[in-house]
Structure formats: structure tokens, C-alpha cells
mmCIF file of N, CA and C in Angstrom:
data_model
loop_
_atom_site.group_PDB
_atom_site.id
_atom_site.type_symbol
_atom_site.label_atom_id
_atom_site.label_comp_id
_atom_site.label_asym_id
_atom_site.label_seq_id
_atom_site.Cartn_x
_atom_site.Cartn_y
_atom_site.Cartn_z
ATOM 1 N N ASN A 1043 -6.860 -2.721 -22.809
ATOM 2 C CA ASN A 1043 -6.834 -1.287 -22.855
ATOM 3 C C ASN A 1043 -5.534 -0.867 -23.532
ATOM 4 N N GLN A 1044 -5.580 0.211 -24.280
ATOM 5 C CA GLN A 1044 -4.394 0.662 -25.000
ATOM 6 C C GLN A 1044 -4.331 2.182 -25.028
ATOM 7 N N LEU A 1045 -3.161 2.692 -25.349
ATOM 8 C CA LEU A 1045 -2.953 4.123 -25.502
ATOM 9 C C LEU A 1045 -2.522 4.362 -26.939
ATOM 10 N N LEU A 1046 -3.331 5.121 -27.668
ATOM 11 C CA LEU A 1046 -3.029 5.454 -29.056
ATOM 12 C C LEU A 1046 -2.535 6.887 -29.136
ATOM 13 N N VAL A 1047 -1.642 7.148 -30.080
ATOM 14 C CA VAL A 1047 -1.155 8.506 -30.338
ATOM 15 C C VAL A 1047 -1.414 8.832 -31.800
ATOM 16 N N ALA A 1048 -1.573 10.111 -32.088
ATOM 17 C CA ALA A 1048 -1.878 10.532 -33.456
ATOM 18 C C ALA A 1048 -0.856 11.545 -33.941
ATOM 19 N N ASP A 1049 -0.477 11.429 -35.202
ATOM 20 C CA ASP A 1049 0.349 12.427 -35.871
ATOM 21 C C ASP A 1049 -0.602 13.539 -36.300
ATOM 22 N N THR A 1050 -0.421 14.733 -35.749
ATOM 23 C CA THR A 1050 -1.353 15.829 -36.026
ATOM 24 C C THR A 1050 -1.278 16.326 -37.460
ATOM 25 N N GLU A 1051 -0.189 16.042 -38.145
ATOM 26 C CA GLU A 1051 -0.068 16.474 -39.540
ATOM 27 C C GLU A 1051 -0.712 15.490 -40.512
ATOM 28 N N THR A 1052 -0.532 14.183 -40.260
ATOM 29 C CA THR A 1052 -1.047 13.173 -41.189
ATOM 30 C C THR A 1052 -2.337 12.508 -40.708
ATOM 31 N N GLY A 1053 -2.619 12.612 -39.414
ATOM 32 C CA GLY A 1053 -3.778 11.938 -38.850
ATOM 33 C C GLY A 1053 -3.553 10.460 -38.591
ATOM 34 N N LYS A 1054 -2.331 9.966 -38.840
ATOM 35 C CA LYS A 1054 -2.019 8.553 -38.638
ATOM 36 C C LYS A 1054 -2.037 8.214 -37.149
ATOM 37 N N LEU A 1055 -2.730 7.118 -36.798
ATOM 38 C CA LEU A 1055 -2.768 6.624 -35.427
ATOM 39 C C LEU A 1055 -1.752 5.509 -35.244
ATOM 40 N N SER A 1056 -1.100 5.491 -34.083
ATOM 41 C CA SER A 1056 -0.151 4.433 -33.738
ATOM 42 C C SER A 1056 -0.398 4.012 -32.296
ATOM 43 N N ARG A 1057 -0.180 2.735 -32.009
ATOM 44 C CA ARG A 1057 -0.300 2.251 -30.639
ATOM 45 C C ARG A 1057 1.011 2.517 -29.911
ATOM 46 N N LEU A 1058 0.926 3.209 -28.781
ATOM 47 C CA LEU A 1058 2.102 3.485 -27.964
ATOM 48 C C LEU A 1058 2.248 2.446 -26.859
ATOM 49 N N LEU A 1059 1.119 2.008 -26.310
ATOM 50 C CA LEU A 1059 1.160 1.156 -25.128
ATOM 51 C C LEU A 1059 -0.084 0.279 -25.084
ATOM 52 N N THR A 1060 0.091 -0.974 -24.712
ATOM 53 C CA THR A 1060 -1.028 -1.875 -24.469
ATOM 54 C C THR A 1060 -0.955 -2.321 -23.023
ATOM 55 N N GLY A 1061 -2.064 -2.221 -22.318
ATOM 56 C CA GLY A 1061 -2.099 -2.598 -20.910
ATOM 57 C C GLY A 1061 -2.272 -4.093 -20.719
ATOM 58 N N VAL A 1062 -2.162 -4.515 -19.466
ATOM 59 C CA VAL A 1062 -2.340 -5.920 -19.112
ATOM 60 C C VAL A 1062 -3.828 -6.225 -18.958
ATOM 61 N N THR A 1063 -4.169 -7.498 -18.825
ATOM 62 C CA THR A 1063 -5.554 -7.936 -18.714
ATOM 63 C C THR A 1063 -6.315 -7.157 -17.645
ATOM 64 N N GLY A 1064 -7.455 -6.585 -18.038
ATOM 65 C CA GLY A 1064 -8.361 -5.942 -17.093
ATOM 66 C C GLY A 1064 -7.944 -4.583 -16.583
ATOM 67 N N ASP A 1065 -6.860 -4.008 -17.080
ATOM 68 C CA ASP A 1065 -6.430 -2.713 -16.550
ATOM 69 C C ASP A 1065 -7.096 -1.566 -17.299
ATOM 70 N N GLU A 1066 -6.840 -0.370 -16.820
ATOM 71 C CA GLU A 1066 -7.292 0.847 -17.482
ATOM 72 C C GLU A 1066 -6.102 1.798 -17.544
ATOM 73 N N ILE A 1067 -5.728 2.215 -18.744
ATOM 74 C CA ILE A 1067 -4.643 3.176 -18.924
ATOM 75 C C ILE A 1067 -5.213 4.561 -18.620
ATOM 76 N N THR A 1068 -4.577 5.277 -17.693
ATOM 77 C CA THR A 1068 -5.084 6.582 -17.254
ATOM 78 C C THR A 1068 -3.938 7.557 -17.022
ATOM 79 N N GLY A 1069 -4.256 8.820 -16.884
ATOM 80 C CA GLY A 1069 -3.346 9.825 -16.362
ATOM 81 C C GLY A 1069 -2.036 10.017 -17.091
ATOM 82 N N ILE A 1070 -2.061 10.240 -18.393
ATOM 83 C CA ILE A 1070 -0.826 10.470 -19.142
ATOM 84 C C ILE A 1070 -0.372 11.923 -18.966
ATOM 85 N N THR A 1071 0.931 12.097 -18.741
ATOM 86 C CA THR A 1071 1.515 13.439 -18.673
ATOM 87 C C THR A 1071 2.975 13.362 -19.100
ATOM 88 N N VAL A 1072 3.525 14.492 -19.484
ATOM 89 C CA VAL A 1072 4.907 14.562 -19.963
ATOM 90 C C VAL A 1072 5.626 15.690 -19.228
ATOM 91 N N THR A 1073 6.939 15.541 -19.037
ATOM 92 C CA THR A 1073 7.716 16.606 -18.409
ATOM 93 C C THR A 1073 7.810 17.801 -19.356
ATOM 94 N N PRO A 1074 8.071 19.004 -18.822
ATOM 95 C CA PRO A 1074 8.141 20.193 -19.678
ATOM 96 C C PRO A 1074 9.147 20.078 -20.826
ATOM 97 N N ASP A 1075 10.245 19.333 -20.630
ATOM 98 C CA ASP A 1075 11.237 19.189 -21.706
ATOM 99 C C ASP A 1075 10.872 18.067 -22.688
ATOM 100 N N ARG A 1076 9.741 17.387 -22.443
ATOM 101 C CA ARG A 1076 9.200 16.332 -23.311
ATOM 102 C C ARG A 1076 10.135 15.123 -23.440
ATOM 103 N N ARG A 1077 10.995 14.914 -22.456
ATOM 104 C CA ARG A 1077 11.926 13.786 -22.504
ATOM 105 C C ARG A 1077 11.474 12.603 -21.643
ATOM 106 N N THR A 1078 10.455 12.799 -20.822
ATOM 107 C CA THR A 1078 9.940 11.730 -19.971
ATOM 108 C C THR A 1078 8.418 11.758 -20.004
ATOM 109 N N LEU A 1079 7.821 10.582 -20.227
ATOM 110 C CA LEU A 1079 6.373 10.429 -20.287
ATOM 111 C C LEU A 1079 5.945 9.536 -19.129
ATOM 112 N N PHE A 1080 4.904 9.934 -18.420
ATOM 113 C CA PHE A 1080 4.360 9.148 -17.317
ATOM 114 C C PHE A 1080 2.959 8.683 -17.697
ATOM 115 N N VAL A 1081 2.688 7.395 -17.507
ATOM 116 C CA VAL A 1081 1.372 6.825 -17.798
ATOM 117 C C VAL A 1081 0.968 5.961 -16.606
ATOM 118 N N ASN A 1082 -0.253 6.140 -16.132
ATOM 119 C CA ASN A 1082 -0.757 5.326 -15.028
ATOM 120 C C ASN A 1082 -1.594 4.176 -15.561
ATOM 121 N N THR A 1083 -1.558 3.060 -14.837
ATOM 122 C CA THR A 1083 -2.467 1.950 -15.104
ATOM 123 C C THR A 1083 -3.136 1.598 -13.786
ATOM 124 N N GLN A 1084 -4.450 1.406 -13.829
ATOM 125 C CA GLN A 1084 -5.161 1.071 -12.598
ATOM 126 C C GLN A 1084 -5.947 -0.216 -12.754
ATOM 127 N N HIS A 1085 -6.191 -0.855 -11.647
ATOM 128 C CA HIS A 1085 -6.857 -2.153 -11.476
ATOM 129 C C HIS A 1085 -6.510 -3.212 -12.526
ATOM 130 N N PRO A 1086 -5.183 -3.490 -12.715
ATOM 131 C CA PRO A 1086 -4.817 -4.573 -13.632
ATOM 132 C C PRO A 1086 -5.376 -5.905 -13.133
ATOM 133 N N GLY A 1087 -5.989 -6.661 -14.030
ATOM 134 C CA GLY A 1087 -6.579 -7.941 -13.645
ATOM 135 C C GLY A 1087 -7.804 -7.802 -12.762
ATOM 136 N N ASN A 1088 -8.287 -6.563 -12.579
ATOM 137 C CA ASN A 1088 -9.441 -6.292 -11.706
ATOM 138 C C ASN A 1088 -9.259 -6.874 -10.312
ATOM 139 N N GLY A 1089 -8.007 -6.877 -9.812
ATOM 140 C CA GLY A 1089 -7.724 -7.367 -8.463
ATOM 141 C C GLY A 1089 -7.704 -8.876 -8.328
ATOM 142 N N ASP A 1090 -7.799 -9.595 -9.442
ATOM 143 C CA ASP A 1090 -7.831 -11.056 -9.427
ATOM 144 C C ASP A 1090 -6.438 -11.604 -9.735
ATOM 145 N N PRO A 1091 -5.739 -12.179 -8.734
ATOM 146 C CA PRO A 1091 -4.381 -12.669 -8.970
ATOM 147 C C PRO A 1091 -4.296 -13.820 -9.963
ATOM 148 N N THR A 1092 -5.436 -14.441 -10.306
ATOM 149 C CA THR A 1092 -5.391 -15.492 -11.330
ATOM 150 C C THR A 1092 -5.382 -14.895 -12.730
ATOM 151 N N GLN A 1093 -5.756 -13.612 -12.864
ATOM 152 C CA GLN A 1093 -5.766 -12.925 -14.154
ATOM 153 C C GLN A 1093 -4.457 -12.183 -14.408
ATOM 154 N N SER A 1094 -3.927 -11.539 -13.366
ATOM 155 C CA SER A 1094 -2.698 -10.747 -13.479
ATOM 156 C C SER A 1094 -2.207 -10.428 -12.079
ATOM 157 N N ASN A 1095 -0.910 -10.320 -11.905
ATOM 158 C CA ASN A 1095 -0.376 -9.792 -10.653
ATOM 159 C C ASN A 1095 0.636 -8.697 -10.967
ATOM 160 N N PHE A 1096 0.407 -8.027 -12.104
ATOM 161 C CA PHE A 1096 1.225 -6.912 -12.551
ATOM 162 C C PHE A 1096 1.395 -5.918 -11.412
ATOM 163 N N PRO A 1097 2.582 -5.372 -11.170
ATOM 164 C CA PRO A 1097 3.821 -5.500 -11.923
ATOM 165 C C PRO A 1097 4.768 -6.584 -11.405
ATOM 166 N N ALA A 1098 4.330 -7.414 -10.462
ATOM 167 C CA ALA A 1098 5.190 -8.477 -9.934
ATOM 168 C C ALA A 1098 5.269 -9.642 -10.927
ATOM 169 N N PRO A 1099 6.326 -10.458 -10.857
ATOM 170 C CA PRO A 1099 6.367 -11.661 -11.690
ATOM 171 C C PRO A 1099 5.163 -12.549 -11.366
ATOM 172 N N TYR A 1100 4.599 -13.203 -12.374
ATOM 173 C CA TYR A 1100 3.372 -13.987 -12.182
ATOM 174 C C TYR A 1100 3.605 -15.170 -11.260
ATOM 175 N N ASP A 1101 2.777 -15.258 -10.206
ATOM 176 C CA ASP A 1101 2.819 -16.419 -9.319
ATOM 177 C C ASP A 1101 1.419 -16.924 -8.979
ATOM 178 N N GLY A 1102 0.361 -16.242 -9.481
ATOM 179 C CA GLY A 1102 -1.010 -16.657 -9.228
ATOM 180 C C GLY A 1102 -1.517 -16.339 -7.838
ATOM 181 N N ILE A 1103 -0.689 -15.687 -7.008
ATOM 182 C CA ILE A 1103 -1.065 -15.379 -5.626
ATOM 183 C C ILE A 1103 -1.029 -13.871 -5.358
ATOM 184 N N THR A 1104 0.021 -13.214 -5.824
ATOM 185 C CA THR A 1104 0.213 -11.787 -5.557
ATOM 186 C C THR A 1104 -0.894 -10.959 -6.201
ATOM 187 N N ILE A 1105 -1.491 -10.048 -5.431
ATOM 188 C CA ILE A 1105 -2.575 -9.198 -5.925
ATOM 189 C C ILE A 1105 -1.992 -8.113 -6.828
ATOM 190 N N PRO A 1106 -2.588 -7.893 -8.024
ATOM 191 C CA PRO A 1106 -2.095 -6.857 -8.931
ATOM 192 C C PRO A 1106 -2.252 -5.473 -8.318
ATOM 193 N N ARG A 1107 -1.345 -4.557 -8.686
ATOM 194 C CA ARG A 1107 -1.342 -3.208 -8.120
ATOM 195 C C ARG A 1107 -1.317 -2.162 -9.226
ATOM 196 N N ASP A 1108 -1.948 -1.017 -8.927
ATOM 197 C CA ASP A 1108 -1.863 0.135 -9.816
ATOM 198 C C ASP A 1108 -0.408 0.583 -9.874
ATOM 199 N N CYS A 1109 -0.033 1.255 -10.944
ATOM 200 C CA CYS A 1109 1.339 1.735 -11.022
ATOM 201 C C CYS A 1109 1.456 2.898 -12.000
ATOM 202 N N THR A 1110 2.593 3.546 -11.953
ATOM 203 C CA THR A 1110 2.961 4.575 -12.918
ATOM 204 C C THR A 1110 4.113 4.039 -13.745
ATOM 205 N N ILE A 1111 3.969 4.119 -15.059
ATOM 206 C CA ILE A 1111 4.999 3.674 -15.996
ATOM 207 C C ILE A 1111 5.750 4.908 -16.476
ATOM 208 N N VAL A 1112 7.066 4.862 -16.459
ATOM 209 C CA VAL A 1112 7.901 5.975 -16.908
ATOM 210 C C VAL A 1112 8.540 5.577 -18.238
ATOM 211 N N ILE A 1113 8.342 6.407 -19.264
ATOM 212 C CA ILE A 1113 8.854 6.115 -20.605
ATOM 213 C C ILE A 1113 9.856 7.188 -21.010
ATOM 214 N N THR A 1114 11.055 6.753 -21.418
ATOM 215 C CA THR A 1114 12.078 7.655 -21.950
ATOM 216 C C THR A 1114 12.647 7.024 -23.216
ATOM 217 N N LYS A 1115 13.331 7.823 -24.007
ATOM 218 C CA LYS A 1115 14.023 7.286 -25.184
ATOM 219 C C LYS A 1115 15.430 6.871 -24.779
ATOM 220 N N LYS A 1116 15.935 5.819 -25.384
ATOM 221 C CA LYS A 1116 17.281 5.347 -25.066
ATOM 222 C C LYS A 1116 18.327 6.426 -25.285
ATOM 223 N N ASP A 1117 18.116 7.267 -26.306
ATOM 224 C CA ASP A 1117 19.099 8.311 -26.593
ATOM 225 C C ASP A 1117 18.845 9.590 -25.796
ATOM 226 N N GLY A 1118 17.842 9.570 -24.899
ATOM 227 C CA GLY A 1118 17.538 10.743 -24.085
ATOM 228 C C GLY A 1118 16.786 11.827 -24.834
ATOM 229 N N GLY A 1119 16.335 11.525 -26.039
ATOM 230 C CA GLY A 1119 15.667 12.514 -26.879
ATOM 231 C C GLY A 1119 14.241 12.809 -26.461
ATOM 232 N N ILE A 1120 13.602 13.649 -27.247
ATOM 233 C CA ILE A 1120 12.235 14.079 -27.004
ATOM 234 C C ILE A 1120 11.276 12.957 -27.397
ATOM 235 N N ILE A 1121 10.315 12.669 -26.515
ATOM 236 C CA ILE A 1121 9.300 11.653 -26.783
ATOM 237 C C ILE A 1121 8.474 12.099 -27.988
ATOM 238 N N GLY A 1122 8.296 11.201 -28.941
ATOM 239 C CA GLY A 1122 7.514 11.505 -30.131
ATOM 240 C C GLY A 1122 8.336 12.000 -31.301
ATOM 241 N N SER A 1123 9.650 12.138 -31.093
ATOM 242 C CA SER A 1123 10.505 12.604 -32.199
ATOM 243 C C SER A 1123 11.140 11.431 -32.913
#
């Protein structure tokens, strides 16, 4: 699963995020100042610890969990600029 973004002026598509095995990228939102982006991922590995145990380090035992990913720019700037 992946999250694509588009340049509204050129129509160019770019990949912003690729999920782990078996997950679904859901629930994208941005703060009003556009400096922080939140993206949810659900059922990574479809609950199978042999496929993924995201977000924990892989050990083949830990059950994968849904999570929210927080994205910011290193310079604190506006996402997408």
C-alpha cells in the first residue's frame, strides 16, 4: 500500500509513503499551519507476526499494531514546499 501525492499545477504524481507488508494507509490529515502531517496505517502484516511486527523491531513473535505516523520537515517548513 502506498500514499501518492499530486502537483495540482503539473499533474505530476510522486510517492510520499510506502506501507509495510499487508497494511492499509488511511486517515491522512495535516495541521492548520501545514507543518505536520499525520498518516495512519492499519493491520500491518494482517496480524501475522511472521509477515510483520511493525512498529516493533522484527522478532517473528510480536503482533503488528496499527499506528499513526507523524511527518515533519527537518527545517520545520511547510509540508509539500
